[in-house]
PDB file of C-alpha atoms in Angstrom:
ATOM      1  CA  PHE A 102     -54.797  70.793  25.469  1.00  0.00           C
ATOM      2  CA  ASN A 103     -51.559  71.998  26.921  1.00  0.00           C
ATOM      3  CA  ILE A 104     -52.644  74.448  29.609  1.00  0.00           C
ATOM      4  CA  MET A 105     -55.445  74.400  32.157  1.00  0.00           C
ATOM      5  CA  LEU A 106     -56.180  77.490  34.235  1.00  0.00           C
ATOM      6  CA  VAL A 107     -58.268  77.138  37.371  1.00  0.00           C
ATOM      7  CA  VAL A 108     -59.806  80.444  38.362  1.00  0.00           C
ATOM      8  CA  GLY A 109     -62.414  81.766  40.758  1.00  0.00           C
ATOM      9  CA  ARG A 110     -66.022  82.218  39.656  1.00  0.00           C
ATOM     10  CA  GLU A 111     -65.656  85.999  39.474  1.00  0.00           C
ATOM     11  CA  GLU A 112     -62.557  85.794  37.278  1.00  0.00           C
ATOM     12  CA  PHE A 113     -64.290  83.236  35.083  1.00  0.00           C
ATOM     13  CA  GLY A 114     -67.272  85.549  34.594  1.00  0.00           C
ATOM     14  CA  ARG A 115     -65.042  88.486  33.674  1.00  0.00           C
ATOM     15  CA  LEU A 116     -62.858  86.489  31.282  1.00  0.00           C
ATOM     16  CA  ARG A 117     -62.081  88.287  28.024  1.00  0.00           C
ATOM     17  CA  VAL A 118     -59.640  86.508  25.718  1.00  0.00           C
ATOM     18  CA  ASN A 119     -57.146  88.232  23.445  1.00  0.00           C
ATOM     19  CA  MET A 120     -57.284  85.709  20.597  1.00  0.00           C
ATOM     20  CA  GLU A 121     -54.390  87.244  18.692  1.00  0.00           C
ATOM     21  CA  GLY A 122     -52.191  87.183  21.795  1.00  0.00           C
ATOM     22  CA  LEU A 123     -53.244  83.619  22.574  1.00  0.00           C
ATOM     23  CA  ARG A 124     -52.559  82.544  18.999  1.00  0.00           C
ATOM     24  CA  GLU A 125     -49.038  83.998  19.181  1.00  0.00           C
ATOM     25  CA  ALA A 126     -48.170  82.692  22.675  1.00  0.00           C
ATOM     26  CA  GLU A 127     -45.303  80.219  22.711  1.00  0.00           C
ATOM     27  CA  SER A 128     -46.155  78.542  26.030  1.00  0.00           C
ATOM     28  CA  TYR A 129     -48.543  75.986  24.495  1.00  0.00           C
ATOM     29  CA  SER A 130     -49.079  74.219  21.185  1.00  0.00           C
ATOM     30  CA  HIS A 131     -52.739  73.174  21.090  1.00  0.00           C
ATOM     31  CA  GLY A 132     -55.358  74.628  23.409  1.00  0.00           C
ATOM     32  CA  VAL A 133     -56.157  76.284  26.720  1.00  0.00           C
ATOM     33  CA  ILE A 134     -58.904  75.273  29.153  1.00  0.00           C
ATOM     34  CA  VAL A 135     -60.205  77.770  31.695  1.00  0.00           C
ATOM     35  CA  THR A 136     -62.283  76.234  34.480  1.00  0.00           C
ATOM     36  CA  CYS A 137     -63.842  77.101  37.821  1.00  0.00           C
ATOM     37  CA  GLU A 138     -65.937  75.445  40.485  1.00  0.00           C
ATOM     38  CA  ALA A 139     -69.675  76.037  40.153  1.00  0.00           C
ATOM     39  CA  GLY A 140     -71.705  77.922  42.714  1.00  0.00           C
ATOM     40  CA  GLU A 141     -73.973  76.219  45.230  1.00  0.00           C
ATOM     41  CA  GLU A 142     -77.009  77.431  43.255  1.00  0.00           C
ATOM     42  CA  ASP A 143     -75.860  75.693  40.043  1.00  0.00           C
ATOM     43  CA  ASP A 144     -77.009  72.287  38.754  1.00  0.00           C
ATOM     44  CA  TYR A 145     -73.434  71.321  37.855  1.00  0.00           C
ATOM     45  CA  ASP A 146     -70.105  71.043  39.685  1.00  0.00           C
ATOM     46  CA  PHE A 147     -67.717  72.965  37.430  1.00  0.00           C
ATOM     47  CA  LYS A 148     -67.734  75.009  34.266  1.00  0.00           C
ATOM     48  CA  SER A 149     -65.193  75.563  31.545  1.00  0.00           C
ATOM     49  CA  ARG A 150     -64.276  77.284  28.312  1.00  0.00           C
ATOM     50  CA  TYR A 151     -61.799  75.953  25.736  1.00  0.00           C
ATOM     51  CA  PHE A 152     -59.699  78.042  23.344  1.00  0.00           C
ATOM     52  CA  ALA A 153     -57.533  76.709  20.514  1.00  0.00           C
ATOM     53  CA  PRO A 154     -56.814  79.569  18.090  1.00  0.00           C
ATOM     54  CA  LYS A 155     -53.491  78.000  17.056  1.00  0.00           C
ATOM     55  CA  ILE A 156     -55.421  75.218  15.326  1.00  0.00           C
ATOM     56  CA  GLY A 157     -58.161  77.450  13.947  1.00  0.00           C
ATOM     57  CA  ILE A 158     -60.725  77.156  16.770  1.00  0.00           C
ATOM     58  CA  PRO A 159     -61.081  80.481  18.588  1.00  0.00           C
ATOM     59  CA  GLU A 160     -63.493  78.996  21.165  1.00  0.00           C
ATOM     60  CA  ASP A 161     -64.860  75.475  21.008  1.00  0.00           C
ATOM     61  CA  PRO A 162     -68.500  75.357  22.190  1.00  0.00           C
ATOM     62  CA  VAL A 163     -68.674  71.561  22.685  1.00  0.00           C
ATOM     63  CA  THR A 164     -65.433  70.204  24.059  1.00  0.00           C
ATOM     64  CA  GLY A 165     -66.092  66.687  25.313  1.00  0.00           C
ATOM     65  CA  SER A 166     -62.389  65.884  25.248  1.00  0.00           C
ATOM     66  CA  ALA A 167     -61.675  68.706  27.683  1.00  0.00           C
ATOM     67  CA  HIS A 168     -64.315  67.379  30.063  1.00  0.00           C
ATOM     68  CA  CYS A 169     -62.662  63.953  29.932  1.00  0.00           C
ATOM     69  CA  THR A 170     -59.722  65.644  31.652  1.00  0.00           C
ATOM     70  CA  LEU A 171     -61.748  67.995  33.826  1.00  0.00           C
ATOM     71  CA  ALA A 172     -64.090  65.374  35.324  1.00  0.00           C
ATOM     72  CA  PRO A 173     -61.345  63.423  37.154  1.00  0.00           C
ATOM     73  CA  PHE A 174     -59.626  66.687  38.142  1.00  0.00           C
ATOM     74  CA  TRP A 175     -62.769  68.152  39.702  1.00  0.00           C
ATOM     75  CA  GLY A 176     -63.882  64.799  41.109  1.00  0.00           C
ATOM     76  CA  GLY A 177     -60.609  64.571  43.016  1.00  0.00           C
ATOM     77  CA  ARG A 178     -60.693  68.184  44.075  1.00  0.00           C
ATOM     78  CA  LEU A 179     -64.294  67.958  45.272  1.00  0.00           C
ATOM     79  CA  GLY A 180     -63.890  64.459  46.739  1.00  0.00           C
ATOM     80  CA  ARG A 181     -66.652  62.880  44.650  1.00  0.00           C
ATOM     81  CA  PRO A 182     -66.583  59.996  42.167  1.00  0.00           C
ATOM     82  CA  ASP A 183     -69.128  61.638  39.831  1.00  0.00           C
ATOM     83  CA  VAL A 184     -69.307  65.265  38.756  1.00  0.00           C
ATOM     84  CA  VAL A 185     -71.267  67.263  36.190  1.00  0.00           C
ATOM     85  CA  GLY A 186     -69.596  69.861  33.987  1.00  0.00           C
ATOM     86  CA  TRP A 187     -70.954  72.820  32.026  1.00  0.00           C
ATOM     87  CA  GLN A 188     -69.305  74.116  28.849  1.00  0.00           C
ATOM     88  CA  ASP A 189     -69.870  77.852  29.231  1.00  0.00           C
ATOM     89  CA  SER A 190     -68.784  79.103  25.817  1.00  0.00           C
ATOM     90  CA  GLU A 191     -69.890  82.428  24.455  1.00  0.00           C
TER      91      GLU A 191
END
């Protein structure tokens, strides 16, 4: 991926992606991760969605490679050595 956006839970829940606009954007070449911290009621620590329309993947429902980047990011941010992520694709 080239871009990671960290947003609040409300913004994450309201996220609607303009795939054509994202495909035409010049600010990245591969993919975009959108992530947020989970709520206290959740069984995981963060959630994410991954978009890569430039390479023919509008939204990837199982992005283990993104979580390889997100786990250390959220672990550091939350101050924990182990975290659990949730891929929240539509």
